[in-house]
PDB file of N, CA, C and O in Angstrom:
ATOM      1  N   MET A   1     -15.975 -15.694  42.858  1.00  0.00           N
ATOM      2  CA  MET A   1     -15.267 -14.771  41.989  1.00  0.00           C
ATOM      3  C   MET A   1     -14.774 -15.557  40.773  1.00  0.00           C
ATOM      4  O   MET A   1     -14.221 -16.639  40.916  1.00  0.00           O
ATOM      5  N   SER A   2     -14.980 -15.000  39.622  1.00  0.00           N
ATOM      6  CA  SER A   2     -14.592 -15.696  38.401  1.00  0.00           C
ATOM      7  C   SER A   2     -13.079 -15.600  38.189  1.00  0.00           C
ATOM      8  O   SER A   2     -12.418 -14.711  38.725  1.00  0.00           O
ATOM      9  N   PRO A   3     -12.521 -16.507  37.383  1.00  0.00           N
ATOM     10  CA  PRO A   3     -11.094 -16.424  37.068  1.00  0.00           C
ATOM     11  C   PRO A   3     -10.717 -15.097  36.403  1.00  0.00           C
ATOM     12  O   PRO A   3      -9.642 -14.546  36.653  1.00  0.00           O
ATOM     13  N   GLU A   4     -11.633 -14.577  35.603  1.00  0.00           N
ATOM     14  CA  GLU A   4     -11.374 -13.288  34.948  1.00  0.00           C
ATOM     15  C   GLU A   4     -11.286 -12.162  35.973  1.00  0.00           C
ATOM     16  O   GLU A   4     -10.433 -11.273  35.873  1.00  0.00           O
ATOM     17  N   GLU A   5     -12.169 -12.201  36.965  1.00  0.00           N
ATOM     18  CA  GLU A   5     -12.143 -11.178  38.014  1.00  0.00           C
ATOM     19  C   GLU A   5     -10.876 -11.295  38.865  1.00  0.00           C
ATOM     20  O   GLU A   5     -10.273 -10.284  39.231  1.00  0.00           O
ATOM     21  N   ARG A   6     -10.462 -12.515  39.143  1.00  0.00           N
ATOM     22  CA  ARG A   6      -9.210 -12.714  39.888  1.00  0.00           C
ATOM     23  C   ARG A   6      -8.020 -12.162  39.108  1.00  0.00           C
ATOM     24  O   ARG A   6      -7.129 -11.546  39.669  1.00  0.00           O
ATOM     25  N   GLN A   7      -8.024 -12.386  37.805  1.00  0.00           N
ATOM     26  CA  GLN A   7      -6.950 -11.865  36.960  1.00  0.00           C
ATOM     27  C   GLN A   7      -6.964 -10.341  36.960  1.00  0.00           C
ATOM     28  O   GLN A   7      -5.919  -9.695  37.019  1.00  0.00           O
ATOM     29  N   GLU A   8      -8.144  -9.759  36.898  1.00  0.00           N
ATOM     30  CA  GLU A   8      -8.270  -8.306  36.917  1.00  0.00           C
ATOM     31  C   GLU A   8      -7.731  -7.736  38.237  1.00  0.00           C
ATOM     32  O   GLU A   8      -7.008  -6.734  38.241  1.00  0.00           O
ATOM     33  N   ILE A   9      -8.047  -8.390  39.348  1.00  0.00           N
ATOM     34  CA  ILE A   9      -7.511  -7.961  40.641  1.00  0.00           C
ATOM     35  C   ILE A   9      -5.994  -8.043  40.637  1.00  0.00           C
ATOM     36  O   ILE A   9      -5.312  -7.130  41.128  1.00  0.00           O
ATOM     37  N   ALA A  10      -5.446  -9.111  40.087  1.00  0.00           N
ATOM     38  CA  ALA A  10      -3.988  -9.264  40.035  1.00  0.00           C
ATOM     39  C   ALA A  10      -3.341  -8.129  39.246  1.00  0.00           C
ATOM     40  O   ALA A  10      -2.310  -7.584  39.665  1.00  0.00           O
ATOM     41  N   VAL A  11      -3.939  -7.762  38.139  1.00  0.00           N
ATOM     42  CA  VAL A  11      -3.396  -6.682  37.306  1.00  0.00           C
ATOM     43  C   VAL A  11      -3.431  -5.359  38.066  1.00  0.00           C
ATOM     44  O   VAL A  11      -2.431  -4.627  38.117  1.00  0.00           O
ATOM     45  N   TYR A  12      -4.560  -5.051  38.688  1.00  0.00           N
ATOM     46  CA  TYR A  12      -4.682  -3.792  39.432  1.00  0.00           C
ATOM     47  C   TYR A  12      -3.773  -3.784  40.664  1.00  0.00           C
ATOM     48  O   TYR A  12      -3.198  -2.749  41.010  1.00  0.00           O
ATOM     49  N   THR A  13      -3.643  -4.933  41.313  1.00  0.00           N
ATOM     50  CA  THR A  13      -2.769  -5.026  42.475  1.00  0.00           C
ATOM     51  C   THR A  13      -1.322  -4.738  42.095  1.00  0.00           C
ATOM     52  O   THR A  13      -0.609  -4.012  42.807  1.00  0.00           O
ATOM     53  N   GLN A  14      -0.882  -5.266  40.985  1.00  0.00           N
ATOM     54  CA  GLN A  14       0.475  -5.001  40.513  1.00  0.00           C
ATOM     55  C   GLN A  14       0.665  -3.517  40.209  1.00  0.00           C
ATOM     56  O   GLN A  14       1.705  -2.941  40.530  1.00  0.00           O
ATOM     57  N   ALA A  15      -0.338  -2.891  39.613  1.00  0.00           N
ATOM     58  CA  ALA A  15      -0.248  -1.463  39.307  1.00  0.00           C
ATOM     59  C   ALA A  15      -0.163  -0.641  40.592  1.00  0.00           C
ATOM     60  O   ALA A  15       0.649   0.293  40.689  1.00  0.00           O
ATOM     61  N   ILE A  16      -0.979  -0.986  41.579  1.00  0.00           N
ATOM     62  CA  ILE A  16      -0.931  -0.283  42.870  1.00  0.00           C
ATOM     63  C   ILE A  16       0.425  -0.486  43.521  1.00  0.00           C
ATOM     64  O   ILE A  16       1.028   0.460  44.042  1.00  0.00           O
ATOM     65  N   ALA A  17       0.915  -1.715  43.512  1.00  0.00           N
ATOM     66  CA  ALA A  17       2.209  -2.016  44.120  1.00  0.00           C
ATOM     67  C   ALA A  17       3.329  -1.195  43.478  1.00  0.00           C
ATOM     68  O   ALA A  17       4.209  -0.677  44.181  1.00  0.00           O
ATOM     69  N   LYS A  18       3.312  -1.053  42.175  1.00  0.00           N
ATOM     70  CA  LYS A  18       4.344  -0.270  41.484  1.00  0.00           C
ATOM     71  C   LYS A  18       4.299   1.196  41.904  1.00  0.00           C
ATOM     72  O   LYS A  18       5.347   1.814  42.132  1.00  0.00           O
ATOM     73  N   ILE A  19       3.112   1.752  42.034  1.00  0.00           N
ATOM     74  CA  ILE A  19       2.970   3.150  42.454  1.00  0.00           C
ATOM     75  C   ILE A  19       3.469   3.324  43.886  1.00  0.00           C
ATOM     76  O   ILE A  19       4.226   4.256  44.193  1.00  0.00           O
ATOM     77  N   LEU A  20       3.051   2.428  44.780  1.00  0.00           N
ATOM     78  CA  LEU A  20       3.483   2.523  46.171  1.00  0.00           C
ATOM     79  C   LEU A  20       4.992   2.347  46.295  1.00  0.00           C
ATOM     80  O   LEU A  20       5.650   3.052  47.061  1.00  0.00           O
ATOM     81  N   TYR A  21       5.555   1.417  45.529  1.00  0.00           N
ATOM     82  CA  TYR A  21       7.007   1.197  45.553  1.00  0.00           C
ATOM     83  C   TYR A  21       7.748   2.444  45.083  1.00  0.00           C
ATOM     84  O   TYR A  21       8.733   2.865  45.697  1.00  0.00           O
ATOM     85  N   LYS A  22       7.273   3.027  44.010  1.00  0.00           N
ATOM     86  CA  LYS A  22       7.912   4.223  43.444  1.00  0.00           C
ATOM     87  C   LYS A  22       7.924   5.373  44.448  1.00  0.00           C
ATOM     88  O   LYS A  22       8.836   6.203  44.443  1.00  0.00           O
ATOM     89  N   ASN A  23       6.929   5.408  45.317  1.00  0.00           N
ATOM     90  CA  ASN A  23       6.791   6.506  46.261  1.00  0.00           C
ATOM     91  C   ASN A  23       7.204   6.148  47.684  1.00  0.00           C
ATOM     92  O   ASN A  23       6.829   6.835  48.635  1.00  0.00           O
ATOM     93  N   THR A  24       7.982   5.085  47.829  1.00  0.00           N
ATOM     94  CA  THR A  24       8.482   4.668  49.133  1.00  0.00           C
ATOM     95  C   THR A  24      10.005   4.774  49.136  1.00  0.00           C
ATOM     96  O   THR A  24      10.659   4.202  48.268  1.00  0.00           O
ATOM     97  N   PRO A  25      10.561   5.500  50.096  1.00  0.00           N
ATOM     98  CA  PRO A  25      12.024   5.608  50.168  1.00  0.00           C
ATOM     99  C   PRO A  25      12.669   4.238  50.355  1.00  0.00           C
ATOM    100  O   PRO A  25      12.173   3.414  51.140  1.00  0.00           O
ATOM    101  N   PRO A  26      13.769   3.963  49.651  1.00  0.00           N
ATOM    102  CA  PRO A  26      14.433   2.652  49.726  1.00  0.00           C
ATOM    103  C   PRO A  26      14.838   2.258  51.147  1.00  0.00           C
ATOM    104  O   PRO A  26      14.821   1.076  51.481  1.00  0.00           O
ATOM    105  N   GLU A  27      15.157   3.237  51.996  1.00  0.00           N
ATOM    106  CA  GLU A  27      15.566   2.899  53.363  1.00  0.00           C
ATOM    107  C   GLU A  27      14.419   2.316  54.190  1.00  0.00           C
ATOM    108  O   GLU A  27      14.647   1.760  55.262  1.00  0.00           O
ATOM    109  N   GLN A  28      13.193   2.420  53.691  1.00  0.00           N
ATOM    110  CA  GLN A  28      12.058   1.815  54.381  1.00  0.00           C
ATOM    111  C   GLN A  28      11.815   0.382  53.942  1.00  0.00           C
ATOM    112  O   GLN A  28      10.922  -0.287  54.457  1.00  0.00           O
ATOM    113  N   LEU A  29      12.593  -0.107  52.993  1.00  0.00           N
ATOM    114  CA  LEU A  29      12.393  -1.452  52.449  1.00  0.00           C
ATOM    115  C   LEU A  29      13.616  -2.333  52.710  1.00  0.00           C
ATOM    116  O   LEU A  29      14.129  -2.989  51.818  1.00  0.00           O
ATOM    117  N   THR A  30      14.053  -2.362  53.960  1.00  0.00           N
ATOM    118  CA  THR A  30      15.308  -3.042  54.297  1.00  0.00           C
ATOM    119  C   THR A  30      15.143  -4.465  54.799  1.00  0.00           C
ATOM    120  O   THR A  30      16.118  -5.215  54.815  1.00  0.00           O
ATOM    121  N   SER A  31      13.962  -4.866  55.204  1.00  0.00           N
ATOM    122  CA  SER A  31      13.738  -6.226  55.687  1.00  0.00           C
ATOM    123  C   SER A  31      12.297  -6.623  55.391  1.00  0.00           C
ATOM    124  O   SER A  31      11.446  -5.770  55.126  1.00  0.00           O
ATOM    125  N   LEU A  32      12.042  -7.920  55.477  1.00  0.00           N
ATOM    126  CA  LEU A  32      10.697  -8.402  55.197  1.00  0.00           C
ATOM    127  C   LEU A  32       9.692  -7.802  56.187  1.00  0.00           C
ATOM    128  O   LEU A  32       8.610  -7.367  55.798  1.00  0.00           O
ATOM    129  N   GLY A  33      10.066  -7.745  57.456  1.00  0.00           N
ATOM    130  CA  GLY A  33       9.188  -7.172  58.460  1.00  0.00           C
ATOM    131  C   GLY A  33       8.882  -5.708  58.183  1.00  0.00           C
ATOM    132  O   GLY A  33       7.736  -5.258  58.302  1.00  0.00           O
ATOM    133  N   ARG A  34       9.903  -4.960  57.803  1.00  0.00           N
ATOM    134  CA  ARG A  34       9.724  -3.535  57.511  1.00  0.00           C
ATOM    135  C   ARG A  34       8.868  -3.355  56.258  1.00  0.00           C
ATOM    136  O   ARG A  34       8.020  -2.469  56.196  1.00  0.00           O
ATOM    137  N   ILE A  35       9.085  -4.193  55.250  1.00  0.00           N
ATOM    138  CA  ILE A  35       8.281  -4.125  54.022  1.00  0.00           C
ATOM    139  C   ILE A  35       6.817  -4.373  54.348  1.00  0.00           C
ATOM    140  O   ILE A  35       5.933  -3.649  53.879  1.00  0.00           O
ATOM    141  N   GLU A  36       6.539  -5.392  55.189  1.00  0.00           N
ATOM    142  CA  GLU A  36       5.159  -5.678  55.574  1.00  0.00           C
ATOM    143  C   GLU A  36       4.534  -4.482  56.285  1.00  0.00           C
ATOM    144  O   GLU A  36       3.379  -4.136  56.033  1.00  0.00           O
ATOM    145  N   GLU A  37       5.294  -3.848  57.152  1.00  0.00           N
ATOM    146  CA  GLU A  37       4.794  -2.679  57.878  1.00  0.00           C
ATOM    147  C   GLU A  37       4.488  -1.528  56.925  1.00  0.00           C
ATOM    148  O   GLU A  37       3.435  -0.888  57.018  1.00  0.00           O
ATOM    149  N   VAL A  38       5.396  -1.270  55.998  1.00  0.00           N
ATOM    150  CA  VAL A  38       5.209  -0.181  55.034  1.00  0.00           C
ATOM    151  C   VAL A  38       4.002  -0.466  54.139  1.00  0.00           C
ATOM    152  O   VAL A  38       3.184   0.425  53.891  1.00  0.00           O
ATOM    153  N   VAL A  39       3.880  -1.704  53.667  1.00  0.00           N
ATOM    154  CA  VAL A  39       2.752  -2.063  52.812  1.00  0.00           C
ATOM    155  C   VAL A  39       1.439  -1.858  53.568  1.00  0.00           C
ATOM    156  O   VAL A  39       0.492  -1.253  53.044  1.00  0.00           O
ATOM    157  N   ARG A  40       1.377  -2.335  54.799  1.00  0.00           N
ATOM    158  CA  ARG A  40       0.159  -2.181  55.602  1.00  0.00           C
ATOM    159  C   ARG A  40      -0.180  -0.705  55.792  1.00  0.00           C
ATOM    160  O   ARG A  40      -1.324  -0.285  55.605  1.00  0.00           O
ATOM    161  N   ASP A  41       0.828   0.097  56.139  1.00  0.00           N
ATOM    162  CA  ASP A  41       0.598   1.533  56.341  1.00  0.00           C
ATOM    163  C   ASP A  41       0.102   2.212  55.068  1.00  0.00           C
ATOM    164  O   ASP A  41      -0.843   3.001  55.101  1.00  0.00           O
ATOM    165  N   ARG A  42       0.739   1.906  53.949  1.00  0.00           N
ATOM    166  CA  ARG A  42       0.361   2.540  52.682  1.00  0.00           C
ATOM    167  C   ARG A  42      -1.046   2.108  52.245  1.00  0.00           C
ATOM    168  O   ARG A  42      -1.825   2.908  51.741  1.00  0.00           O
ATOM    169  N   MET A  43      -1.350   0.819  52.441  1.00  0.00           N
ATOM    170  CA  MET A  43      -2.677   0.328  52.077  1.00  0.00           C
ATOM    171  C   MET A  43      -3.745   1.012  52.927  1.00  0.00           C
ATOM    172  O   MET A  43      -4.784   1.426  52.405  1.00  0.00           O
ATOM    173  N   GLN A  44      -3.478   1.145  54.222  1.00  0.00           N
ATOM    174  CA  GLN A  44      -4.447   1.795  55.101  1.00  0.00           C
ATOM    175  C   GLN A  44      -4.597   3.277  54.771  1.00  0.00           C
ATOM    176  O   GLN A  44      -5.682   3.842  54.894  1.00  0.00           O
ATOM    177  N   GLU A  45      -3.519   3.893  54.355  1.00  0.00           N
ATOM    178  CA  GLU A  45      -3.568   5.328  54.068  1.00  0.00           C
ATOM    179  C   GLU A  45      -4.204   5.649  52.721  1.00  0.00           C
ATOM    180  O   GLU A  45      -4.983   6.592  52.604  1.00  0.00           O
ATOM    181  N   TYR A  46      -3.882   4.865  51.698  1.00  0.00           N
ATOM    182  CA  TYR A  46      -4.288   5.230  50.343  1.00  0.00           C
ATOM    183  C   TYR A  46      -5.355   4.334  49.719  1.00  0.00           C
ATOM    184  O   TYR A  46      -6.222   4.817  49.002  1.00  0.00           O
ATOM    185  N   VAL A  47      -5.273   3.040  49.926  1.00  0.00           N
ATOM    186  CA  VAL A  47      -6.136   2.113  49.194  1.00  0.00           C
ATOM    187  C   VAL A  47      -7.453   1.844  49.923  1.00  0.00           C
ATOM    188  O   VAL A  47      -8.531   1.972  49.343  1.00  0.00           O
ATOM    189  N   MET A  48      -7.374   1.477  51.187  1.00  0.00           N
ATOM    190  CA  MET A  48      -8.573   1.084  51.911  1.00  0.00           C
ATOM    191  C   MET A  48      -9.611   2.209  52.024  1.00  0.00           C
ATOM    192  O   MET A  48     -10.815   1.919  51.918  1.00  0.00           O
ATOM    193  N   PRO A  49      -9.213   3.471  52.219  1.00  0.00           N
ATOM    194  CA  PRO A  49     -10.244   4.513  52.231  1.00  0.00           C
ATOM    195  C   PRO A  49     -11.031   4.575  50.921  1.00  0.00           C
ATOM    196  O   PRO A  49     -12.248   4.777  50.930  1.00  0.00           O
ATOM    197  N   GLU A  50     -10.360   4.379  49.803  1.00  0.00           N
ATOM    198  CA  GLU A  50     -11.048   4.400  48.510  1.00  0.00           C
ATOM    199  C   GLU A  50     -12.017   3.225  48.390  1.00  0.00           C
ATOM    200  O   GLU A  50     -13.130   3.380  47.875  1.00  0.00           O
ATOM    201  N   VAL A  51     -11.605   2.061  48.873  1.00  0.00           N
ATOM    202  CA  VAL A  51     -12.495   0.898  48.851  1.00  0.00           C
ATOM    203  C   VAL A  51     -13.700   1.163  49.756  1.00  0.00           C
ATOM    204  O   VAL A  51     -14.838   0.884  49.376  1.00  0.00           O
ATOM    205  N   GLY A  52     -13.457   1.725  50.923  1.00  0.00           N
ATOM    206  CA  GLY A  52     -14.546   2.045  51.838  1.00  0.00           C
ATOM    207  C   GLY A  52     -15.527   3.040  51.254  1.00  0.00           C
ATOM    208  O   GLY A  52     -16.747   2.871  51.388  1.00  0.00           O
ATOM    209  N   ILE A  53     -15.020   4.064  50.597  1.00  0.00           N
ATOM    210  CA  ILE A  53     -15.891   5.052  49.959  1.00  0.00           C
ATOM    211  C   ILE A  53     -16.731   4.387  48.881  1.00  0.00           C
ATOM    212  O   ILE A  53     -17.942   4.607  48.788  1.00  0.00           O
ATOM    213  N   PHE A  54     -16.103   3.553  48.074  1.00  0.00           N
ATOM    214  CA  PHE A  54     -16.838   2.849  47.021  1.00  0.00           C
ATOM    215  C   PHE A  54     -17.949   1.996  47.619  1.00  0.00           C
ATOM    216  O   PHE A  54     -19.098   2.047  47.181  1.00  0.00           O
ATOM    217  N   LEU A  55     -17.620   1.214  48.640  1.00  0.00           N
ATOM    218  CA  LEU A  55     -18.614   0.329  49.243  1.00  0.00           C
ATOM    219  C   LEU A  55     -19.729   1.103  49.926  1.00  0.00           C
ATOM    220  O   LEU A  55     -20.875   0.668  49.930  1.00  0.00           O
ATOM    221  N   SER A  56     -19.398   2.263  50.497  1.00  0.00           N
ATOM    222  CA  SER A  56     -20.433   3.050  51.171  1.00  0.00           C
ATOM    223  C   SER A  56     -21.430   3.645  50.183  1.00  0.00           C
ATOM    224  O   SER A  56     -22.547   4.005  50.569  1.00  0.00           O
ATOM    225  N   LYS A  57     -21.054   3.728  48.922  1.00  0.00           N
ATOM    226  CA  LYS A  57     -21.945   4.257  47.890  1.00  0.00           C
ATOM    227  C   LYS A  57     -22.770   3.175  47.207  1.00  0.00           C
ATOM    228  O   LYS A  57     -23.553   3.474  46.314  1.00  0.00           O
ATOM    229  N   MET A  58     -22.610   1.916  47.652  1.00  0.00           N
ATOM    230  CA  MET A  58     -23.368   0.817  47.053  1.00  0.00           C
ATOM    231  C   MET A  58     -24.849   1.031  47.273  1.00  0.00           C
ATOM    232  O   MET A  58     -25.256   1.672  48.234  1.00  0.00           O
ATOM    233  N   SER A  59     -25.636   0.455  46.408  1.00  0.00           N
ATOM    234  CA  SER A  59     -27.080   0.567  46.553  1.00  0.00           C
ATOM    235  C   SER A  59     -27.516  -0.138  47.837  1.00  0.00           C
ATOM    236  O   SER A  59     -26.937  -1.142  48.220  1.00  0.00           O
ATOM    237  N   PRO A  60     -28.555   0.360  48.491  1.00  0.00           N
ATOM    238  CA  PRO A  60     -29.013  -0.241  49.749  1.00  0.00           C
ATOM    239  C   PRO A  60     -29.381  -1.715  49.618  1.00  0.00           C
ATOM    240  O   PRO A  60     -29.235  -2.467  50.552  1.00  0.00           O
ATOM    241  N   GLU A  61     -29.862  -2.148  48.446  1.00  0.00           N
ATOM    242  CA  GLU A  61     -30.237  -3.552  48.270  1.00  0.00           C
ATOM    243  C   GLU A  61     -29.025  -4.465  48.385  1.00  0.00           C
ATOM    244  O   GLU A  61     -29.131  -5.595  48.816  1.00  0.00           O
ATOM    245  N   LYS A  62     -27.855  -3.980  47.946  1.00  0.00           N
ATOM    246  CA  LYS A  62     -26.667  -4.814  47.963  1.00  0.00           C
ATOM    247  C   LYS A  62     -25.945  -4.757  49.307  1.00  0.00           C
ATOM    248  O   LYS A  62     -25.236  -5.680  49.657  1.00  0.00           O
ATOM    249  N   ALA A  63     -26.110  -3.693  50.022  1.00  0.00           N
ATOM    250  CA  ALA A  63     -25.437  -3.565  51.310  1.00  0.00           C
ATOM    251  C   ALA A  63     -26.129  -4.458  52.329  1.00  0.00           C
ATOM    252  O   ALA A  63     -27.338  -4.513  52.411  1.00  0.00           O
ATOM    253  N   VAL A  64     -25.337  -5.184  53.106  1.00  0.00           N
ATOM    254  CA  VAL A  64     -25.866  -6.076  54.117  1.00  0.00           C
ATOM    255  C   VAL A  64     -25.496  -5.507  55.481  1.00  0.00           C
ATOM    256  O   VAL A  64     -24.335  -5.226  55.746  1.00  0.00           O
ATOM    257  N   ASP A  65     -26.475  -5.351  56.332  1.00  0.00           N
ATOM    258  CA  ASP A  65     -26.240  -4.840  57.671  1.00  0.00           C
ATOM    259  C   ASP A  65     -25.740  -5.983  58.543  1.00  0.00           C
ATOM    260  O   ASP A  65     -26.426  -6.992  58.718  1.00  0.00           O
ATOM    261  N   THR A  66     -24.539  -5.857  59.101  1.00  0.00           N
ATOM    262  CA  THR A  66     -23.973  -6.931  59.903  1.00  0.00           C
ATOM    263  C   THR A  66     -24.790  -7.185  61.164  1.00  0.00           C
ATOM    264  O   THR A  66     -24.781  -8.294  61.679  1.00  0.00           O
ATOM    265  N   LYS A  67     -25.531  -6.205  61.646  1.00  0.00           N
ATOM    266  CA  LYS A  67     -26.383  -6.425  62.820  1.00  0.00           C
ATOM    267  C   LYS A  67     -27.454  -7.464  62.504  1.00  0.00           C
ATOM    268  O   LYS A  67     -27.803  -8.288  63.341  1.00  0.00           O
ATOM    269  N   ASP A  68     -27.986  -7.433  61.282  1.00  0.00           N
ATOM    270  CA  ASP A  68     -28.993  -8.420  60.881  1.00  0.00           C
ATOM    271  C   ASP A  68     -28.392  -9.815  60.810  1.00  0.00           C
ATOM    272  O   ASP A  68     -29.029 -10.795  61.160  1.00  0.00           O
ATOM    273  N   ILE A  69     -27.159  -9.909  60.359  1.00  0.00           N
ATOM    274  CA  ILE A  69     -26.491 -11.205  60.253  1.00  0.00           C
ATOM    275  C   ILE A  69     -26.274 -11.786  61.647  1.00  0.00           C
ATOM    276  O   ILE A  69     -26.494 -12.965  61.885  1.00  0.00           O
ATOM    277  N   LEU A  70     -25.853 -10.950  62.579  1.00  0.00           N
ATOM    278  CA  LEU A  70     -25.577 -11.429  63.930  1.00  0.00           C
ATOM    279  C   LEU A  70     -26.840 -11.869  64.660  1.00  0.00           C
ATOM    280  O   LEU A  70     -26.793 -12.726  65.523  1.00  0.00           O
ATOM    281  N   LYS A  71     -27.997 -11.297  64.302  1.00  0.00           N
ATOM    282  CA  LYS A  71     -29.267 -11.666  64.941  1.00  0.00           C
ATOM    283  C   LYS A  71     -29.729 -13.049  64.481  1.00  0.00           C
ATOM    284  O   LYS A  71     -30.450 -13.722  65.185  1.00  0.00           O
ATOM    285  N   ALA A  72     -29.323 -13.437  63.273  1.00  0.00           N
ATOM    286  CA  ALA A  72     -29.815 -14.698  62.694  1.00  0.00           C
ATOM    287  C   ALA A  72     -29.267 -15.910  63.394  1.00  0.00           C
ATOM    288  O   ALA A  72     -28.435 -15.964  64.149  1.00  0.00           O
TER     289      ALA A  72
END
């Protein structure tokens, strides 16, 4: 991954974090453990499905079947 791509991820990550923070009740952000739990839940609910949908639409040439990797 190029430094430019890493920077782009950092920018988008901050934007996502701000949206999730804005939409999380303050009483759910009372400790580090609770924050980690809330972040994980929100990422699984909102972010990861979008990433999965994007990846599932990739061209077949770019998609790698993990079964083929395990056979090697």
